[in-house]
Amino acid sequence: MPRARSSRRSFLKSSTLAAASLALRGSHALAQAATQADAHIEVIPAEPIGTIAPELYSHFIEHLGGVIYDGVWVGESSRIPNINGIRKDFIDTMRAVQAPVLRWPGGCFADSYDWRDGLGPRGKRPARSAFWSQQDTNAYGLHEFMHTCSAIGAKPYLAANIRSLPARDFYQLIEYCNAPAGSVPSNSAAPAVPNTLAAERAANGDPAPFNVDYWGVGNETWGCGGNQTPEEYAAAYRRFTAWTPGYDNHHLRFVAVGPNGDDADWTRRLFASLRSNPVHPRLWGLSVHYYTSGSATKFAAGDALQFNDAEYYDMLARAGFMENIITDHWTAMGDNARNVRLVVDEWGAWYGKGTELGPAYNLSQQSTMRDALLSGITLDTFHRHADKVAMANVAQSINCLHSLMLAQEDKFTVTPAFHVFRMYLPHRGSQAVRAQFTADTIDNPLAVAESPVGGNSAVGSIRKKTTLAGLSGSASIAANSNGKTLNLTVVNPHLTRAMTTEIAVRGATIASAIGTVLNETDVHAHNDFAHPHAVQPRAVPTLNPATGKLVHNFTPASITALEITLV
Ligand code: AHR
């Protein structure tokens, strides 16, 4: 069992806070609470961070294993309930988490994919050897993806192929997606005629433009996207984005390929190179990928279902690297790139092989309560950096690494991570505010282990994380609540220790709180096809503090979402 380590500075701070409130109020109940508390949370509404973009809850699907074929696409003639060939359970679940943006077709797959292969009558589409060593029938292509987005109510985010297709194909993909329907004026004297690619799109069933805003200019260019240096990529980025077609008020948001994990050198060099030319290219976001993998102990990258206490703490400690990654790259981008935001378009837990749904379901893995805690830790980190992160895409939505759903033929279940996404919905669109969490940290028992070797090259570049926050979370003030509704999400990673916590809001009084908690006595708990409801959140009984502050007991290994009413 790892030793809890006290941060002397924060302990003194919390003691001072507690003493000050005691002196002011002289309440016996408060005195008891303050002395018995294991932790303190002070929310400071006067210190706003930024609006929490709903896009922080975005998704990613790739032609990989059973993600698209079987996960998303079952085909129109399937006996599995579907809407135009798309698995109905997938659509319903994505709607339940109000998925704002969906990224496709990869991942590494994107840089070997020709978007034209997925057009036209399905029976006539080519079957190709694809990136992840599987043959792709191309039954699921651009139109099927766009229909998936509209069925969900999500915006599309396309990752372009810059390794094996020239820039012209990228321009034409933009044109195919966004050129207006119908006849448009041509050169001065010529009569108005339809745009040829828009006409092809219409002939393929979709006259109205797809109006795609988000464009990833390649993927992991330092690896599967072409083994490029930042300088080589900067030149390619400039070429691909310089003179792209634009339509009326349509705003293209280009996302440049960012670093491998915490490789800040990539970011520095990329920005230096992009700025070395006086004409700066259009750039909306910098893509960042970070997968959390376990230590090199029994299993290369850890096992999704079998783990001991030390491996559990190690994994959650490594989830904390997301904070370093965000701040390191933000710093590396420099002050004159403050109009560019980070796009964490791949994140999640990545374990070693062993829990795949079957041989054809490459990179699919089970998800336990541990992964629910990892989700909470990560989403809270995004909120705390709402001013820096514009979008984040969990990898991947179904049948893959950190999935919200698992599906195999007619079997389906949501994972514990799905529940966390649901519980955190009220934060979206709210104003993130600073919240000071004061609690003993937990030593990472595996911090001295060798650097991990994982299923992803990003893993190797990650330093060791020696401690884990004993309690962490984020706070936001709901829009249109006149400052009276506070959303507070809290993760208690202790396996056996409940954390009695005093919650105070600076400059306000807590009138009441309601909430939801996700926890199980065994962190290995997970849903499977036979037990799809094994892990379920439950309501926290209404809390009515008498003192204006709340004392709440956060159960071991739990994620809690509180909606707090202030007066
Ligand atoms: O999500 C699986 C893979 O991880 C993606 O294809 C790639 O971008 C990353 O390395």
Coordinates of C-alpha atoms and ligand atoms in Angstrom, one line a residue:
M1 CA 0.0 0.0 0.0
P2 CA 1.6 3.3 -1.0
R3 CA 2.4 5.8 1.7
A4 CA 0.4 9.1 1.6
R5 CA 2.7 12.0 1.5
S6 CA 1.7 15.4 3.0
S7 CA 2.5 18.5 1.1
R8 CA 3.7 20.7 4.0
R9 CA 2.9 24.0 2.3
S10 CA -0.6 23.0 1.3
F11 CA -1.3 21.5 4.7
L12 CA -0.3 24.7 6.4
K13 CA -2.4 26.6 4.0
S14 CA -5.5 24.5 4.6
S15 CA -4.9 24.6 8.4
T16 CA -4.8 28.4 8.1
L17 CA -8.0 28.5 6.1
A18 CA -9.8 26.2 8.5
A19 CA -8.6 28.3 11.5
A20 CA -9.7 31.5 9.8
S21 CA -13.1 30.2 9.2
L22 CA -13.4 28.9 12.7
A23 CA -12.4 32.3 14.1
L24 CA -15.0 34.0 11.9
R25 CA -17.9 31.6 12.6
G26 CA -17.2 30.0 15.9
S27 CA -19.4 27.1 14.9
H28 CA -18.9 23.9 16.8
A29 CA -20.0 21.8 13.9
L30 CA -17.6 23.5 11.6
A31 CA -14.8 23.1 14.1
Q32 CA -15.4 19.4 14.1
A33 CA -15.5 19.2 10.4
A34 CA -12.4 21.3 9.9
T35 CA -10.3 19.3 12.2
Q36 CA -11.5 15.9 11.0
A37 CA -11.3 16.7 7.3
D38 CA -8.8 14.7 5.2
A39 CA -8.9 17.3 2.5
H40 CA -10.2 20.7 1.6
I41 CA -11.5 22.2 -1.6
E42 CA -11.8 25.9 -1.9
V43 CA -13.5 27.1 -5.1
I44 CA -12.7 30.7 -6.2
P45 CA -15.3 32.0 -8.6
A46 CA -13.5 35.3 -8.9
E47 CA -10.7 33.5 -10.7
P48 CA -12.1 32.4 -14.0
I49 CA -10.0 30.2 -16.3
G50 CA -12.1 30.1 -19.5
T51 CA -15.3 28.6 -20.9
I52 CA -15.2 24.8 -21.0
A53 CA -15.6 24.0 -24.7
P54 CA -18.1 21.2 -25.3
E55 CA -15.5 20.0 -27.9
L56 CA -13.3 18.8 -25.0
Y57 CA -15.8 15.8 -25.0
S58 CA -15.1 14.9 -28.6
H59 CA -14.6 11.5 -30.2
F60 CA -12.4 9.5 -32.6
I61 CA -13.1 6.5 -34.8
E62 CA -10.5 4.8 -37.1
H63 CA -10.4 2.0 -39.6
L64 CA -8.7 -0.2 -37.1
G65 CA -9.7 -3.6 -35.8
G66 CA -13.4 -3.7 -34.9
V67 CA -13.9 0.1 -34.6
I68 CA -15.6 0.9 -37.9
Y69 CA -16.5 -2.6 -39.1
D70 CA -18.8 -4.1 -36.5
G71 CA -18.5 -1.2 -34.1
V72 CA -19.9 1.6 -36.1
W73 CA -20.9 0.0 -39.4
V74 CA -23.0 -3.1 -39.5
G75 CA -24.5 -2.5 -43.0
E76 CA -28.1 -1.8 -44.0
S77 CA -29.1 -5.4 -44.4
S78 CA -27.8 -6.4 -40.9
R79 CA -30.1 -8.0 -38.4
I80 CA -28.3 -5.8 -35.8
P81 CA -30.5 -2.7 -35.3
N82 CA -29.1 0.1 -37.5
I83 CA -29.9 3.4 -39.1
N84 CA -28.8 3.4 -42.7
G85 CA -26.2 0.7 -41.8
I86 CA -24.9 2.5 -38.7
R87 CA -25.2 0.6 -35.5
K88 CA -28.2 2.1 -33.6
D89 CA -26.6 1.5 -30.2
F90 CA -23.6 3.5 -31.3
I91 CA -25.7 6.4 -32.4
D92 CA -27.9 6.3 -29.2
T93 CA -24.8 6.2 -27.0
M94 CA -23.1 9.0 -28.8
R95 CA -26.2 11.0 -28.5
A96 CA -26.5 10.2 -24.8
V97 CA -23.0 11.8 -24.3
Q98 CA -23.8 14.6 -26.7
A99 CA -20.7 13.9 -28.7
P100 CA -19.8 17.3 -30.2
V101 CA -17.1 16.3 -32.8
L102 CA -16.1 13.0 -34.4
R103 CA -12.6 12.5 -35.9
W104 CA -12.1 10.1 -38.8
P105 CA -10.6 8.1 -40.6
G106 CA -7.5 7.9 -38.4
G107 CA -5.0 7.9 -36.8
C108 CA -2.3 6.2 -38.7
F109 CA -4.9 4.8 -41.2
A110 CA -5.5 8.4 -42.5
D111 CA -2.1 8.7 -44.1
S112 CA -2.6 5.7 -46.3
Y113 CA -6.2 6.4 -47.1
D114 CA -7.5 7.7 -50.4
W115 CA -10.9 9.3 -49.7
R116 CA -12.0 8.5 -53.3
D117 CA -12.0 4.8 -52.5
G118 CA -15.0 5.2 -50.3
L119 CA -17.3 6.9 -52.8
G120 CA -19.9 5.5 -55.1
P121 CA -21.9 2.3 -55.1
R122 CA -20.6 0.0 -52.3
G123 CA -20.3 -3.0 -54.5
K124 CA -18.0 -1.2 -56.8
R125 CA -15.6 0.2 -54.3
P126 CA -12.0 -1.2 -54.2
A127 CA -10.8 -3.5 -51.4
R128 CA -7.4 -2.3 -50.3
S129 CA -4.7 -3.5 -47.9
A130 CA -4.9 -0.9 -45.2
F131 CA -2.6 0.4 -42.5
W132 CA -3.6 -1.9 -39.6
S133 CA -2.9 -5.1 -41.6
Q134 CA -6.5 -5.7 -42.5
Q135 CA -8.2 -5.5 -45.8
D136 CA -10.7 -2.6 -46.1
T137 CA -13.7 -3.1 -48.3
N138 CA -14.3 0.6 -48.2
A139 CA -18.0 0.0 -47.4
Y140 CA -17.7 2.8 -44.9
G141 CA -16.5 6.0 -46.6
L142 CA -16.9 9.7 -46.5
H143 CA -20.7 9.8 -47.0
E144 CA -21.3 7.1 -44.4
F145 CA -19.1 9.0 -42.0
M146 CA -21.0 12.2 -42.7
H147 CA -24.3 10.4 -42.1
T148 CA -22.9 9.1 -38.8
C149 CA -22.1 12.6 -37.7
S150 CA -25.6 13.9 -38.6
A151 CA -27.3 11.0 -36.9
I152 CA -25.3 11.8 -33.7
G153 CA -25.5 15.6 -34.1
A154 CA -21.7 15.8 -34.1
K155 CA -19.4 18.0 -36.3
P156 CA -17.0 16.1 -38.6
Y157 CA -13.2 16.4 -38.1
L158 CA -11.3 14.9 -41.0
A159 CA -7.7 13.9 -40.8
A160 CA -6.1 14.3 -44.2
N161 CA -3.5 12.1 -45.8
I162 CA -0.3 14.0 -46.3
R163 CA 2.1 11.1 -46.4
S164 CA 0.9 9.3 -49.5
L165 CA -1.3 11.8 -51.4
P166 CA -0.3 15.2 -52.8
A167 CA -1.7 18.5 -51.6
R168 CA -4.1 18.6 -54.6
D169 CA -6.1 15.7 -53.2
F170 CA -6.5 17.6 -49.9
Y171 CA -7.7 20.7 -51.8
Q172 CA -10.1 18.5 -53.7
L173 CA -11.4 16.8 -50.6
I174 CA -12.2 20.2 -49.1
E175 CA -13.9 21.1 -52.4
Y176 CA -15.9 17.8 -52.5
C177 CA -17.0 18.4 -48.9
N178 CA -17.7 22.2 -48.9
A179 CA -18.4 23.4 -52.4
P180 CA -22.0 24.7 -52.6
A181 CA -24.7 22.8 -54.4
G182 CA -26.2 24.0 -57.6
S183 CA -24.8 26.3 -60.2
V184 CA -22.3 28.9 -59.3
P185 CA -20.9 31.8 -61.3
S186 CA -17.8 30.8 -63.3
N187 CA -15.2 33.1 -65.0
S188 CA -16.8 36.4 -65.9
A189 CA -18.3 35.6 -69.3
A190 CA -19.1 31.9 -68.8
P191 CA -22.6 30.8 -67.6
A192 CA -23.1 29.6 -64.1
V193 CA -22.5 25.8 -63.8
P194 CA -22.4 23.3 -60.9
N195 CA -18.9 22.6 -59.4
T196 CA -17.8 19.3 -60.7
L197 CA -16.9 17.8 -57.3
A198 CA -20.1 19.2 -55.7
A199 CA -22.0 17.5 -58.6
E200 CA -20.2 14.3 -57.9
R201 CA -21.1 14.6 -54.2
A202 CA -24.8 15.1 -55.2
A203 CA -24.7 12.1 -57.5
N204 CA -23.4 10.1 -54.5
G205 CA -26.5 11.1 -52.6
D206 CA -25.6 14.3 -50.8
P207 CA -26.4 17.5 -52.7
A208 CA -25.9 19.8 -49.6
P209 CA -22.4 20.5 -48.7
F210 CA -21.0 18.8 -45.6
N211 CA -19.5 22.1 -44.4
V212 CA -16.5 20.5 -42.7
D213 CA -14.7 23.0 -40.4
Y214 CA -12.1 20.9 -38.7
W215 CA -9.2 19.6 -40.7
G216 CA -6.3 17.6 -39.3
V217 CA -3.3 18.2 -41.6
G218 CA -1.8 14.7 -41.3
N219 CA -1.4 12.6 -38.2
E220 CA 1.6 11.7 -36.0
T221 CA 3.9 13.0 -38.8
W222 CA 6.9 12.2 -36.6
G223 CA 5.9 8.5 -36.9
C224 CA 3.3 6.7 -39.1
G225 CA 2.5 10.0 -40.8
G226 CA 5.9 10.0 -42.5
N227 CA 8.8 10.0 -40.1
Q228 CA 9.3 13.6 -40.6
T229 CA 11.3 16.2 -38.7
P230 CA 9.4 19.3 -37.4
E231 CA 11.1 21.4 -40.2
E232 CA 10.0 18.9 -42.9
Y233 CA 6.5 18.9 -41.6
A234 CA 6.4 22.7 -41.4
A235 CA 7.1 22.9 -45.1
A236 CA 4.4 20.3 -45.9
Y237 CA 2.0 22.0 -43.6
R238 CA 2.5 25.3 -45.4
R239 CA 2.1 23.6 -48.8
F240 CA -1.1 21.8 -47.8
T241 CA -2.8 24.9 -46.2
A242 CA -1.6 27.8 -48.3
W243 CA -4.2 28.2 -51.0
T244 CA -7.0 25.9 -50.0
P245 CA -10.5 26.5 -51.5
G246 CA -12.8 28.5 -49.3
Y247 CA -16.5 29.0 -49.7
D248 CA -18.5 32.1 -48.6
N249 CA -18.3 32.5 -44.9
H250 CA -16.9 29.0 -44.3
H251 CA -14.2 28.9 -41.8
L252 CA -11.6 26.2 -42.1
R253 CA -9.9 25.2 -38.8
F254 CA -6.6 23.6 -39.6
V255 CA -4.9 21.4 -36.9
A256 CA -1.2 20.9 -37.3
V257 CA 0.4 17.7 -36.1
G258 CA 2.0 18.2 -32.7
P259 CA 4.4 16.2 -30.6
N260 CA 4.9 12.7 -29.5
G261 CA 3.8 12.8 -25.9
D262 CA 5.8 15.4 -24.0
D263 CA 8.4 16.1 -26.7
A264 CA 8.3 19.9 -26.3
D265 CA 11.3 20.1 -28.7
W266 CA 9.0 19.2 -31.6
T267 CA 6.6 22.0 -30.7
R268 CA 9.4 24.6 -30.4
R269 CA 11.0 23.6 -33.7
L270 CA 7.7 23.4 -35.5
F271 CA 6.6 26.8 -34.4
A272 CA 10.0 28.3 -35.1
S273 CA 10.0 26.8 -38.6
L274 CA 6.4 28.0 -39.3
R275 CA 7.3 31.5 -38.2
S276 CA 10.6 31.6 -40.1
N277 CA 8.6 32.7 -43.2
P278 CA 7.0 36.1 -42.8
V279 CA 3.7 34.7 -44.2
H280 CA 2.4 32.7 -41.3
P281 CA 0.1 29.8 -42.3
R282 CA -3.4 29.6 -41.1
L283 CA -3.3 27.5 -37.9
W284 CA -6.2 26.9 -35.5
G285 CA -4.9 24.1 -33.3
L286 CA -1.9 22.0 -32.5
S287 CA -2.7 18.3 -32.2
V288 CA -1.3 16.5 -29.1
H289 CA -1.5 12.7 -28.4
Y290 CA -1.0 11.2 -25.0
Y291 CA -1.8 7.6 -24.1
T292 CA -1.5 6.4 -20.5
S293 CA 0.2 3.1 -20.3
G294 CA 1.3 1.0 -17.3
S295 CA 4.8 0.3 -16.1
A296 CA 6.9 -2.5 -17.6
T297 CA 6.1 -4.9 -14.8
K298 CA 4.3 -8.2 -15.5
F299 CA 2.8 -7.0 -18.8
A300 CA 4.6 -4.8 -21.3
A301 CA 2.1 -2.0 -21.0
G302 CA 0.0 -3.3 -18.1
D303 CA -3.1 -5.4 -18.4
A304 CA -6.6 -3.9 -18.7
L305 CA -8.2 -6.3 -16.2
Q306 CA -5.4 -7.8 -14.1
F307 CA -3.5 -5.3 -12.1
N308 CA -2.4 -5.0 -8.5
D309 CA -2.6 -2.0 -6.2
A310 CA 0.8 -0.7 -7.2
E311 CA -0.1 -0.9 -10.9
Y312 CA -3.4 0.8 -10.2
Y313 CA -1.7 3.8 -8.6
D314 CA 1.0 3.9 -11.2
M315 CA -1.5 4.1 -14.0
L316 CA -3.4 7.0 -12.4
A317 CA -0.2 8.8 -11.5
R318 CA 0.7 8.6 -15.2
A319 CA -2.7 10.0 -16.1
G320 CA -1.5 13.1 -14.3
F321 CA 1.1 13.7 -17.1
M322 CA -1.7 15.2 -19.1
E323 CA -1.2 18.4 -17.0
N324 CA 2.5 18.5 -17.8
I325 CA 1.9 17.9 -21.5
I326 CA -0.6 20.7 -21.8
T327 CA 1.5 23.3 -19.9
D328 CA 4.8 22.2 -21.5
H329 CA 3.5 22.5 -25.0
W330 CA 1.7 25.7 -24.2
T331 CA 5.0 27.2 -23.1
A332 CA 6.8 25.8 -26.1
M333 CA 4.4 27.4 -28.5
G334 CA 5.4 30.8 -27.1
D335 CA 3.5 34.0 -26.5
N336 CA 3.0 34.9 -30.1
A337 CA 1.0 31.8 -30.8
R338 CA -1.7 32.6 -28.3
N339 CA -4.4 32.4 -31.0
V340 CA -3.6 28.7 -31.4
R341 CA -5.1 26.2 -29.1
L342 CA -4.2 22.7 -28.2
V343 CA -6.2 19.8 -29.7
V344 CA -5.7 16.6 -27.7
D345 CA -7.1 14.5 -30.4
E346 CA -6.0 11.1 -29.0
W347 CA -6.0 10.3 -25.3
G348 CA -6.8 7.4 -23.1
A349 CA -5.5 4.2 -21.5
W350 CA -3.5 1.9 -23.7
Y351 CA -2.8 -1.6 -22.2
G352 CA -1.0 -4.6 -23.5
K353 CA -2.7 -7.4 -25.5
G354 CA -5.0 -9.9 -23.8
T355 CA -8.5 -8.5 -23.4
E356 CA -9.4 -8.1 -27.1
L357 CA -12.9 -8.9 -28.1
G358 CA -11.4 -11.4 -30.6
P359 CA -8.5 -11.7 -33.1
A360 CA -10.1 -9.3 -35.6
Y361 CA -10.5 -6.6 -33.0
N362 CA -7.0 -5.2 -33.0
L363 CA -6.3 -2.8 -30.0
S364 CA -9.7 -3.5 -28.4
Q365 CA -9.4 -3.7 -24.7
Q366 CA -11.6 -3.9 -21.6
S367 CA -12.2 -0.9 -19.4
T368 CA -12.6 -1.0 -15.6
M369 CA -13.3 1.4 -12.8
R370 CA -9.6 2.3 -13.0
D371 CA -10.3 3.7 -16.5
A372 CA -13.3 5.6 -15.2
L373 CA -11.0 7.3 -12.7
L374 CA -8.5 8.0 -15.4
S375 CA -11.3 9.6 -17.5
G376 CA -12.3 11.8 -14.5
I377 CA -8.6 12.8 -13.9
T378 CA -8.1 13.7 -17.6
L379 CA -11.4 15.6 -18.1
D380 CA -10.8 17.6 -14.9
T381 CA -7.3 18.4 -16.3
F382 CA -8.8 19.7 -19.5
H383 CA -11.2 21.9 -17.5
R384 CA -8.4 23.4 -15.5
H385 CA -6.8 24.4 -18.8
A386 CA -9.9 25.5 -20.5
D387 CA -8.0 28.6 -21.7
K388 CA -5.5 26.4 -23.6
V389 CA -7.4 23.3 -24.8
A390 CA -10.0 23.8 -27.5
M391 CA -10.8 20.1 -28.3
A392 CA -10.0 16.6 -27.0
N393 CA -11.0 13.3 -28.6
V394 CA -11.1 10.1 -26.6
A395 CA -9.4 7.3 -28.4
Q396 CA -11.4 5.6 -29.5
S397 CA -15.2 5.7 -29.1
I398 CA -15.9 2.0 -29.6
N399 CA -14.0 -1.3 -29.6
C400 CA -10.6 0.2 -29.1
L401 CA -8.3 1.6 -26.4
H402 CA -10.2 3.9 -24.1
S403 CA -13.7 3.1 -25.4
L404 CA -17.1 4.2 -24.1
M405 CA -18.7 1.2 -25.9
L406 CA -17.9 -2.4 -26.7
A407 CA -19.8 -4.2 -29.4
Q408 CA -19.5 -7.6 -31.1
E409 CA -22.2 -8.6 -33.6
D410 CA -25.5 -8.2 -31.7
K411 CA -23.8 -7.8 -28.3
F412 CA -23.2 -4.4 -26.8
T413 CA -22.3 -2.7 -23.6
V414 CA -21.2 0.7 -22.4
T415 CA -18.0 0.9 -20.3
P416 CA -17.5 2.8 -17.0
A417 CA -15.9 5.6 -18.9
F418 CA -19.3 6.3 -20.6
H419 CA -20.8 7.0 -17.2
V420 CA -18.1 9.6 -16.4
F421 CA -18.7 11.4 -19.7
R422 CA -22.4 11.5 -18.8
M423 CA -21.7 12.7 -15.3
Y424 CA -19.5 15.5 -16.5
L425 CA -22.0 16.9 -19.0
P426 CA -23.0 20.0 -16.9
H427 CA -19.4 21.4 -17.1
R428 CA -19.7 21.9 -20.8
G429 CA -20.2 25.5 -21.8
S430 CA -19.7 26.6 -18.2
Q431 CA -17.0 28.9 -16.9
A432 CA -14.1 27.0 -15.4
V433 CA -12.9 28.6 -12.2
R434 CA -9.9 28.0 -10.1
A435 CA -10.4 25.4 -7.3
Q436 CA -7.7 24.7 -4.7
F437 CA -7.6 21.1 -3.7
T438 CA -5.6 20.4 -0.6
A439 CA -4.9 16.7 0.3
D440 CA -2.0 14.4 1.0
T441 CA -0.4 13.1 -2.2
I442 CA 0.0 9.4 -2.8
D443 CA 3.5 8.0 -3.6
N444 CA 3.6 6.1 -6.9
P445 CA 5.0 2.7 -5.8
L446 CA 6.3 2.0 -9.3
A447 CA 8.0 5.4 -9.8
V448 CA 11.4 3.7 -9.7
A449 CA 10.5 1.1 -12.2
E450 CA 12.2 1.1 -15.6
S451 CA 10.8 3.4 -18.3
P452 CA 7.8 1.7 -19.8
V453 CA 7.7 0.1 -23.2
G454 CA 4.2 0.4 -24.4
G455 CA 1.9 -0.4 -27.3
N456 CA 2.5 3.2 -28.5
S457 CA 5.7 4.9 -29.3
A458 CA 4.5 8.0 -27.3
V459 CA 4.8 6.0 -24.1
G460 CA 8.6 5.7 -24.1
S461 CA 9.1 9.5 -24.0
I462 CA 7.1 9.9 -20.8
R463 CA 9.1 10.6 -17.6
K464 CA 8.2 8.8 -14.3
K465 CA 5.6 10.3 -12.2
T466 CA 6.4 10.0 -8.5
T467 CA 3.2 11.1 -6.9
L468 CA -0.5 11.2 -7.5
A469 CA -2.9 13.8 -6.1
G470 CA -4.8 12.4 -3.1
L471 CA -7.9 14.2 -4.4
S472 CA -8.3 16.1 -7.6
G473 CA -11.0 17.7 -9.7
S474 CA -12.4 20.8 -11.3
A475 CA -15.0 23.5 -10.8
S476 CA -17.2 25.5 -13.1
I477 CA -20.0 28.1 -12.8
A478 CA -23.0 27.2 -15.0
A479 CA -23.8 29.6 -17.8
N480 CA -27.1 31.5 -17.3
S481 CA -27.2 30.7 -13.5
N482 CA -26.3 34.2 -12.4
G483 CA -23.3 32.7 -10.7
K484 CA -25.5 30.5 -8.5
T485 CA -24.9 27.0 -9.8
L486 CA -21.5 25.5 -9.3
N487 CA -20.4 22.2 -10.9
L488 CA -17.7 20.4 -9.0
T489 CA -16.2 17.1 -10.1
V490 CA -13.9 15.2 -7.7
V491 CA -11.8 12.0 -8.1
N492 CA -10.7 10.2 -5.0
P493 CA -8.1 7.6 -6.2
H494 CA -7.4 6.0 -2.8
L495 CA -8.2 2.4 -2.9
T496 CA -9.4 2.1 0.7
R497 CA -9.4 5.6 2.2
A498 CA -12.6 7.7 2.1
M499 CA -11.8 11.4 2.0
T500 CA -13.8 13.5 4.3
T501 CA -13.6 16.9 2.6
E502 CA -14.6 20.4 3.5
I503 CA -15.8 22.3 0.5
A504 CA -16.0 26.1 0.6
V505 CA -16.7 28.7 -2.0
R506 CA -14.8 31.9 -1.6
G507 CA -17.3 34.8 -1.4
A508 CA -20.4 32.6 -1.4
T509 CA -22.4 30.3 0.8
I510 CA -23.4 26.8 -0.2
A511 CA -27.1 26.3 0.2
S512 CA -27.5 22.7 -1.1
A513 CA -26.0 20.2 -3.4
I514 CA -27.1 17.2 -5.4
G515 CA -24.9 14.8 -7.2
T516 CA -23.9 11.5 -8.7
V517 CA -21.2 9.1 -7.7
L518 CA -19.5 6.2 -9.6
N519 CA -17.6 3.8 -7.4
E520 CA -17.3 0.0 -6.8
T521 CA -15.7 -1.8 -4.0
D522 CA -13.4 -3.5 -6.5
V523 CA -11.7 -1.3 -9.0
H524 CA -11.4 -4.2 -11.4
A525 CA -15.2 -4.0 -11.8
H526 CA -16.3 -3.6 -15.4
N527 CA -19.2 -4.1 -17.7
D528 CA -19.2 -7.0 -20.2
F529 CA -21.8 -8.4 -22.6
A530 CA -23.2 -10.7 -20.0
H531 CA -23.2 -7.9 -17.3
P532 CA -23.7 -4.6 -19.1
H533 CA -25.0 -2.9 -16.0
A534 CA -22.3 -4.2 -13.5
V535 CA -20.9 -0.6 -13.1
Q536 CA -23.5 2.1 -12.7
P537 CA -23.5 5.5 -11.1
R538 CA -25.9 6.3 -8.3
A539 CA -27.3 9.4 -6.8
V540 CA -25.7 11.2 -3.9
P541 CA -28.4 12.1 -1.4
T542 CA -29.3 15.8 -1.3
L543 CA -26.8 17.7 0.9
N544 CA -28.0 20.6 2.9
P545 CA -25.1 22.1 4.9
A546 CA -26.0 24.2 7.9
T547 CA -22.8 26.2 7.9
G548 CA -22.5 27.5 4.4
K549 CA -19.7 25.0 3.7
L550 CA -20.1 21.4 2.7
V551 CA -18.5 18.4 4.3
H552 CA -18.6 15.5 2.0
N553 CA -17.2 12.0 2.3
F554 CA -15.7 11.0 -1.0
T555 CA -15.8 7.2 -1.0
P556 CA -12.6 5.2 -2.0
A557 CA -11.9 5.0 -5.7
S558 CA -14.7 7.2 -6.7
I559 CA -15.7 9.9 -9.2
T560 CA -18.3 12.3 -7.9
A561 CA -20.1 15.1 -9.8
L562 CA -21.9 17.7 -7.5
E563 CA -24.2 20.4 -8.6
I564 CA -24.0 23.0 -5.8
T565 CA -26.4 25.8 -5.3
L566 CA -24.9 29.0 -4.0
V567 CA -26.5 31.9 -2.2
Ligands
AHR1 O1 -5.5 5.2 -31.7 C1 -4.6 4.2 -32.2 C2 -3.4 4.8 -32.9 O2 -2.6 5.5 -31.9 C3 -3.6 5.9 -33.9 O3 -3.9 5.3 -35.2 C4 -2.4 6.6 -34.0 O4 -2.5 8.0 -34.4 C5 -1.8 6.5 -32.6 O5 -0.5 6.1 -32.5

